[in-house]
XYZ file of N, CA and C in Angstrom:
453
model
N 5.133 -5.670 -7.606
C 6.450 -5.111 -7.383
C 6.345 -4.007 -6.332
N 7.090 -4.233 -5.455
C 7.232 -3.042 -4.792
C 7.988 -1.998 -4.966
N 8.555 -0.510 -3.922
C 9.187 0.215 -4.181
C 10.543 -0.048 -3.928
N 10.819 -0.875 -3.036
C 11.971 -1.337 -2.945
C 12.550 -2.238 -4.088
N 12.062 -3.080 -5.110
C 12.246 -4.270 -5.669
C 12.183 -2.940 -7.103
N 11.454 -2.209 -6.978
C 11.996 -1.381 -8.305
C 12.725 0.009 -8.015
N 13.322 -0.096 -7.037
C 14.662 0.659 -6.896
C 15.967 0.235 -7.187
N 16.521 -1.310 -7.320
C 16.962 -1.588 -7.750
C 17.376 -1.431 -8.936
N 18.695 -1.360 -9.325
C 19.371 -1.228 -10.270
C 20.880 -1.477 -10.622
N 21.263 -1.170 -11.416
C 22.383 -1.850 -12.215
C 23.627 -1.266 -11.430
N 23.582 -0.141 -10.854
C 24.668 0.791 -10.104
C 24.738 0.009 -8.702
N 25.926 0.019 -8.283
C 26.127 0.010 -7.074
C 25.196 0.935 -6.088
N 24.767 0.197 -4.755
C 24.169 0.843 -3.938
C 25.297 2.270 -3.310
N 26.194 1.937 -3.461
C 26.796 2.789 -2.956
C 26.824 4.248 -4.104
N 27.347 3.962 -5.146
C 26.663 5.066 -6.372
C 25.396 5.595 -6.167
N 24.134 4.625 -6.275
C 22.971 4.923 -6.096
C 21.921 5.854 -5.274
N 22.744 5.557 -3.817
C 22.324 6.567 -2.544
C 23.521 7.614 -2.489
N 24.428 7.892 -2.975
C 25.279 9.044 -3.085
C 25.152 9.179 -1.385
N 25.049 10.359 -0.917
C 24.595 10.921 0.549
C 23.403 11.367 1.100
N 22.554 10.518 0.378
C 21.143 10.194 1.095
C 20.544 9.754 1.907
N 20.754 8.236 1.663
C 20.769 7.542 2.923
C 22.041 6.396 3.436
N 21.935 5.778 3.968
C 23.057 4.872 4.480
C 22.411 3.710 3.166
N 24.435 3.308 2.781
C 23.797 1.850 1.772
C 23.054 0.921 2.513
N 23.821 0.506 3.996
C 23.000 -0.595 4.983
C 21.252 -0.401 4.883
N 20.894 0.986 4.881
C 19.383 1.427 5.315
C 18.873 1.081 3.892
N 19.533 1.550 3.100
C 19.292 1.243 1.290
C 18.703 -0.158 1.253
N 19.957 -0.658 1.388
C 19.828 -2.209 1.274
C 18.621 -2.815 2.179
N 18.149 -2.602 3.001
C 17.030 -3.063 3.762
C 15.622 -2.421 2.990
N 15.640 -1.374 2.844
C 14.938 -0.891 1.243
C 14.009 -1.648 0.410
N 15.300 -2.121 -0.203
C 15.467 -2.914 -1.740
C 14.939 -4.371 -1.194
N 15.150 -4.801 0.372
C 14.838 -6.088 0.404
C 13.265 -5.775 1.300
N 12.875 -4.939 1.171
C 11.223 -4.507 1.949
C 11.690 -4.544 3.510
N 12.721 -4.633 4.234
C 12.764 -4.741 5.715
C 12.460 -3.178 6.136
N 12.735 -2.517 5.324
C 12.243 -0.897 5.691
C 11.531 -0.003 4.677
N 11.147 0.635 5.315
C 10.216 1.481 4.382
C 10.628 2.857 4.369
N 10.968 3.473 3.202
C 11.518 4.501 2.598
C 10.777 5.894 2.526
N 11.192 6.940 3.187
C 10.397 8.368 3.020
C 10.113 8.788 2.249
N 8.938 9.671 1.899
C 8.823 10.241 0.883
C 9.779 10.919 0.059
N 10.535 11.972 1.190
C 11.623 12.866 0.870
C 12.939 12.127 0.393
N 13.397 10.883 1.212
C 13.970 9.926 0.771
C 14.161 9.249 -0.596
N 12.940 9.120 -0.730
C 12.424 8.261 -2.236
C 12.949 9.572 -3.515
N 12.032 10.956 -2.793
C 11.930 12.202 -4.240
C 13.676 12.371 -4.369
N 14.371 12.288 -3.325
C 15.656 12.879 -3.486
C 16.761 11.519 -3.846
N 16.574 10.366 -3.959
C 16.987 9.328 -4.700
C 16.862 9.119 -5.976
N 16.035 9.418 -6.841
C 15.285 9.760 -7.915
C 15.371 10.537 -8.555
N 15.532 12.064 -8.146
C 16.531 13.218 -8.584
C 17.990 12.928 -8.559
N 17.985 12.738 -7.669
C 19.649 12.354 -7.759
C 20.368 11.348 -9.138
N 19.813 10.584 -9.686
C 19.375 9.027 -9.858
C 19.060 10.013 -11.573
N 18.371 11.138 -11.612
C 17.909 11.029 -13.050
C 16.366 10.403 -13.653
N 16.108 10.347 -12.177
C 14.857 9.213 -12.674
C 13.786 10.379 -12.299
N 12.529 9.984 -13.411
C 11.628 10.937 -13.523
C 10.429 10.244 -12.562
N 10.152 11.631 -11.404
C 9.281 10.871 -10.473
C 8.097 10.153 -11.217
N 7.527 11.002 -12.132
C 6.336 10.104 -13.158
C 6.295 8.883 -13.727
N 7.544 8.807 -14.155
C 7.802 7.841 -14.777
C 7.652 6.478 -13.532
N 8.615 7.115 -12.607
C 9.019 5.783 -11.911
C 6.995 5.496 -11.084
N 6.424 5.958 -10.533
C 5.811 5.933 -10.178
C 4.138 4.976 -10.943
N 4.522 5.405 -12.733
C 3.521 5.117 -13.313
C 3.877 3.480 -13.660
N 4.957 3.241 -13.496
C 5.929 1.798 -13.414
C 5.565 0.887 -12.205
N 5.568 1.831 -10.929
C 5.138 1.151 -9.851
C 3.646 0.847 -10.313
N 2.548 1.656 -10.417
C 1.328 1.186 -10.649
C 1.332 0.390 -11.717
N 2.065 -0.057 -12.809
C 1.735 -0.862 -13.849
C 2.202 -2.471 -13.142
N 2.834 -2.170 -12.667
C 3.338 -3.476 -11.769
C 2.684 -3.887 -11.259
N 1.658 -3.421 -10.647
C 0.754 -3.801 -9.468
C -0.096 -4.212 -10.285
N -0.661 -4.135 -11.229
C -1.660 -4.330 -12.342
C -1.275 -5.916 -13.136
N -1.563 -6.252 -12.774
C -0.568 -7.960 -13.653
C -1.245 -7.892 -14.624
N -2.208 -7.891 -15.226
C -2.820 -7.526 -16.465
C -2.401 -6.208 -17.079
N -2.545 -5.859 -17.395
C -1.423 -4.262 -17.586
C -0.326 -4.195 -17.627
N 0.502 -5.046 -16.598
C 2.096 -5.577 -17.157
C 2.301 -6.513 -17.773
N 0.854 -7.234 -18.323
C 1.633 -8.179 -19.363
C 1.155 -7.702 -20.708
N 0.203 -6.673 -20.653
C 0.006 -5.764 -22.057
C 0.739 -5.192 -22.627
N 2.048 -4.644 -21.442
C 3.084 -4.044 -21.964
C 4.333 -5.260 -22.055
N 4.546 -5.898 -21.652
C 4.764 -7.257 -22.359
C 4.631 -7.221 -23.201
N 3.113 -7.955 -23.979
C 3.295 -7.927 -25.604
C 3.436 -7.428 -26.262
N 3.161 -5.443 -26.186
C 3.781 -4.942 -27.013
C 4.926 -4.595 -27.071
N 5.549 -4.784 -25.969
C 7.273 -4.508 -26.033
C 7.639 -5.633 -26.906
N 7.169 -6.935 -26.996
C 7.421 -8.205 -27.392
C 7.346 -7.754 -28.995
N 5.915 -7.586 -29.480
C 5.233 -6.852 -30.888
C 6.537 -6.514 -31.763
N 6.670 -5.344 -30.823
C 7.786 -4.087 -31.249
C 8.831 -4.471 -31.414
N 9.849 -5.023 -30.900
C 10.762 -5.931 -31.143
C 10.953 -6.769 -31.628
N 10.147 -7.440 -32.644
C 9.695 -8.584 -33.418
C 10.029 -8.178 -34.897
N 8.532 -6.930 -34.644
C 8.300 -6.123 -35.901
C 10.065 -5.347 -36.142
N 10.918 -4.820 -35.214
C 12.040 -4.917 -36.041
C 13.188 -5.422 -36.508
N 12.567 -6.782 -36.075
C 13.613 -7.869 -36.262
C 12.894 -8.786 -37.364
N 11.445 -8.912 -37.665
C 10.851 -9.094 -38.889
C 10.712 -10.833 -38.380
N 10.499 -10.603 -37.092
C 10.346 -12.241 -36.378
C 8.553 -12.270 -36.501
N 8.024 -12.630 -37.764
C 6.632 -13.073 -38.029
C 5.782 -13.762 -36.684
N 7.104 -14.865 -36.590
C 6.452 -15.966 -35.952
C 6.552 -15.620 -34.205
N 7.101 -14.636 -33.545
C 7.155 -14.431 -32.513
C 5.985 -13.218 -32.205
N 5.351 -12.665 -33.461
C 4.224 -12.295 -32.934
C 3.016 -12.557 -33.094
N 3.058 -13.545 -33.983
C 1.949 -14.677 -33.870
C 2.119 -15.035 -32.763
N 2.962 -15.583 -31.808
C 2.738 -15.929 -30.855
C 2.399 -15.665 -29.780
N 2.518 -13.833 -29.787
C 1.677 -12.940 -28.701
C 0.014 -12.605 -29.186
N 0.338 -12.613 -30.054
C -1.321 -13.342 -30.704
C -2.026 -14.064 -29.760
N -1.550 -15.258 -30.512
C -2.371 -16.314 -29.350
C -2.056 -16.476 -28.331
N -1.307 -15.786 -27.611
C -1.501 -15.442 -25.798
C -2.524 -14.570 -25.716
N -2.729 -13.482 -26.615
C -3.867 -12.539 -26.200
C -5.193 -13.323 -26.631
N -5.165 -13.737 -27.751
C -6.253 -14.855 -27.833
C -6.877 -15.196 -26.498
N -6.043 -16.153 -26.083
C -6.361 -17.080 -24.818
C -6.441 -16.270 -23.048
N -6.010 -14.886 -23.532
C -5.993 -14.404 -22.094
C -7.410 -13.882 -22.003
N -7.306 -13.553 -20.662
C -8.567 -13.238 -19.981
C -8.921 -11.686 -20.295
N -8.412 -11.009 -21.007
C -8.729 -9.452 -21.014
C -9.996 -9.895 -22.088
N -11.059 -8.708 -21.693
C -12.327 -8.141 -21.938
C -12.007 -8.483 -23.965
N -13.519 -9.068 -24.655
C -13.338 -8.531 -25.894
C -12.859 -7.751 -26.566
N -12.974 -6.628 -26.462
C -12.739 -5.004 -26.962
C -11.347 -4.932 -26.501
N -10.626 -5.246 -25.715
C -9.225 -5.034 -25.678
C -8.450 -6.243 -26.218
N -8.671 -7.407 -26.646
C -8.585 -8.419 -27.404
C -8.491 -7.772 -28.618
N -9.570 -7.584 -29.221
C -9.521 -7.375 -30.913
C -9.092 -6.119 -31.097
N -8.520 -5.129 -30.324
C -7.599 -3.790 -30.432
C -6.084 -4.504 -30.143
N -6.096 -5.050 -29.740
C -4.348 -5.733 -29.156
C -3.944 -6.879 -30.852
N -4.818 -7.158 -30.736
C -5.244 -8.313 -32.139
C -4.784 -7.552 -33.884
N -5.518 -6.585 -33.808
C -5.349 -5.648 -34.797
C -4.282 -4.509 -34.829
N -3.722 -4.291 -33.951
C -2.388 -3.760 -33.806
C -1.357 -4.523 -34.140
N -1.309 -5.931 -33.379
C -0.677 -7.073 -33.643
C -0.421 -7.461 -35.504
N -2.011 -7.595 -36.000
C -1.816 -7.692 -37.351
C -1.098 -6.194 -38.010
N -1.316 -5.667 -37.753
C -0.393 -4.096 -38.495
C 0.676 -4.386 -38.656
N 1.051 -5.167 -37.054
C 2.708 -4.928 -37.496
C 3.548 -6.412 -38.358
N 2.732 -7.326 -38.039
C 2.571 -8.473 -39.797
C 2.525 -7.651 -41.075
N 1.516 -7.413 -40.747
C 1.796 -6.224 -42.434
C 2.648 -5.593 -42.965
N 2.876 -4.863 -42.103
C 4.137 -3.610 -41.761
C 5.595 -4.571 -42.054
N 6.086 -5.592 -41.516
C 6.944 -6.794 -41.789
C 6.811 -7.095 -43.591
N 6.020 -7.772 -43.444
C 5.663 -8.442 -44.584
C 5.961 -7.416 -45.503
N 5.160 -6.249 -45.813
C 5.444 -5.058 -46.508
C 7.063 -5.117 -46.983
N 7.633 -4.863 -45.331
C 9.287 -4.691 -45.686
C 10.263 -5.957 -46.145
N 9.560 -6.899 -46.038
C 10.238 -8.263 -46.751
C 9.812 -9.221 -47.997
N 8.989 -8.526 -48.090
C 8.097 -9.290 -49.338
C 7.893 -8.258 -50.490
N 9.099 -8.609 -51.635
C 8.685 -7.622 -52.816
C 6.918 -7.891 -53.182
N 6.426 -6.403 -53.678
C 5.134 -6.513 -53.793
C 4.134 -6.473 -53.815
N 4.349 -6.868 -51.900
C 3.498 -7.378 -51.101
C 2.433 -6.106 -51.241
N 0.766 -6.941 -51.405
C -0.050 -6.233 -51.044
C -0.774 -6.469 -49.646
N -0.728 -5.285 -49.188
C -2.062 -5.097 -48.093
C -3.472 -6.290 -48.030
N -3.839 -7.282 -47.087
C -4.482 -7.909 -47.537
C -5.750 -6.857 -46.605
N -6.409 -7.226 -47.798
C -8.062 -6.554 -47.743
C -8.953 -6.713 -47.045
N -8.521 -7.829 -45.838
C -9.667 -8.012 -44.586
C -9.265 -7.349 -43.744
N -7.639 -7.148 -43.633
C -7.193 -6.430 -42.551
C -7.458 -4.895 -42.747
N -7.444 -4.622 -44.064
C -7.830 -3.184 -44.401
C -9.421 -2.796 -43.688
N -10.174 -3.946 -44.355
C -11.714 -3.445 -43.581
C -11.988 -3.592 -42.406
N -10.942 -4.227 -41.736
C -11.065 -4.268 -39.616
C -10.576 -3.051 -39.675
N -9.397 -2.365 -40.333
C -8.994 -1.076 -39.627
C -10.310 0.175 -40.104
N -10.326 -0.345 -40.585
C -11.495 0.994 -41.202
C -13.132 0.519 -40.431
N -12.990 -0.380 -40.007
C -14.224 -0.985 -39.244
C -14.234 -0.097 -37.487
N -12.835 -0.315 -37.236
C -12.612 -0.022 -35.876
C -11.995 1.635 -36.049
N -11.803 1.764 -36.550
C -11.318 3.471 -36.718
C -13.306 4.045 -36.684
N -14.333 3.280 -37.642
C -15.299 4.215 -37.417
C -15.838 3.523 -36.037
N -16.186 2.807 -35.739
C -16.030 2.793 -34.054
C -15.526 3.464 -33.002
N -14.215 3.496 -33.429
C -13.854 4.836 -32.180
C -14.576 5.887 -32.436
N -14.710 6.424 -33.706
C -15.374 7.822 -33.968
C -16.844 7.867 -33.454
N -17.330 6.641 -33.279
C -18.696 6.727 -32.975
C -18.581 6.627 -31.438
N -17.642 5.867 -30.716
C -17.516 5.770 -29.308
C -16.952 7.357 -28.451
N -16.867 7.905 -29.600
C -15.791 9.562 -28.726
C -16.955 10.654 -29.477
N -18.090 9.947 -30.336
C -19.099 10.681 -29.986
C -20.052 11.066 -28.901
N -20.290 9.347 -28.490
C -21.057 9.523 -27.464
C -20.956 9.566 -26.189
């Protein structure tokens, strides 16, 4: 994604650039035919409400296609877990399953994933107990970190 392609938004260009820049110059922008100033960009953005950090840490996650689809699944997760859609995060499951990210970020994405099964289940299932394998991965990987932020 570029900076132009995530400047876009829901407002009219003409709202958007207030008296910044020209909508015409805007609009060439948004479609990459021009390239936008720094001062340009900071004072669109203020104007706009938009937090330079934010927007910026958005641009780099974009650029990252692995990293934007991490936040993918957990936006996916999260929205599941409060809609109590089981089966839609099983199914980011086995996308992370099958994707190419490193072990160790697999079975942390994996086990977050199961939490929020639990966490579901918990809230829909009179009862429901905690099942006991998932208890000893979290307590498996909790002393792991402690041993990894030792050394």
């Amino acid at each position: 994604m570029t900076i132009g392609e995530l400047l876009k938004k829901e407002k009219t260009q003409k709202e958007w650039v207030g008296n910044i820049v020209s909508t015409s110059y805007y609009a060439k922008v948004e479609k990459n035919v021009h390239r936008i100033s720094a001062e340009d960009l900071l004072a669109l953005l203020d104007y706009n409400n938009i937090s330079t950090e934010e927007f910026f840490q958005e641009l780099k996650d974009s650029q990252n296609p692995l990293k934007s689809q991490k936040n993918i699944w957990a936006n996916t997760v999260i929205s599941a877990t409060y809609n109590n859609d089981l089966l839609a995060i099983k199914r980011v499951m086995y996308e992370i399953k099958k994707s190419d990210l490193p072990q160790d970020n697999k079975e942390k994405l994996l086990l977050e994933s199961q939490g929020m099964i639990e966490s579901v289940k918990m809230d829909t299932i009179p009862n429901y107990q905690t099942d006991q394998k998932f208890i000893q991965k979290i307590k498996k990987a909790d002393c792991k970190m402690k041993l990894d932020t030792m050394s």
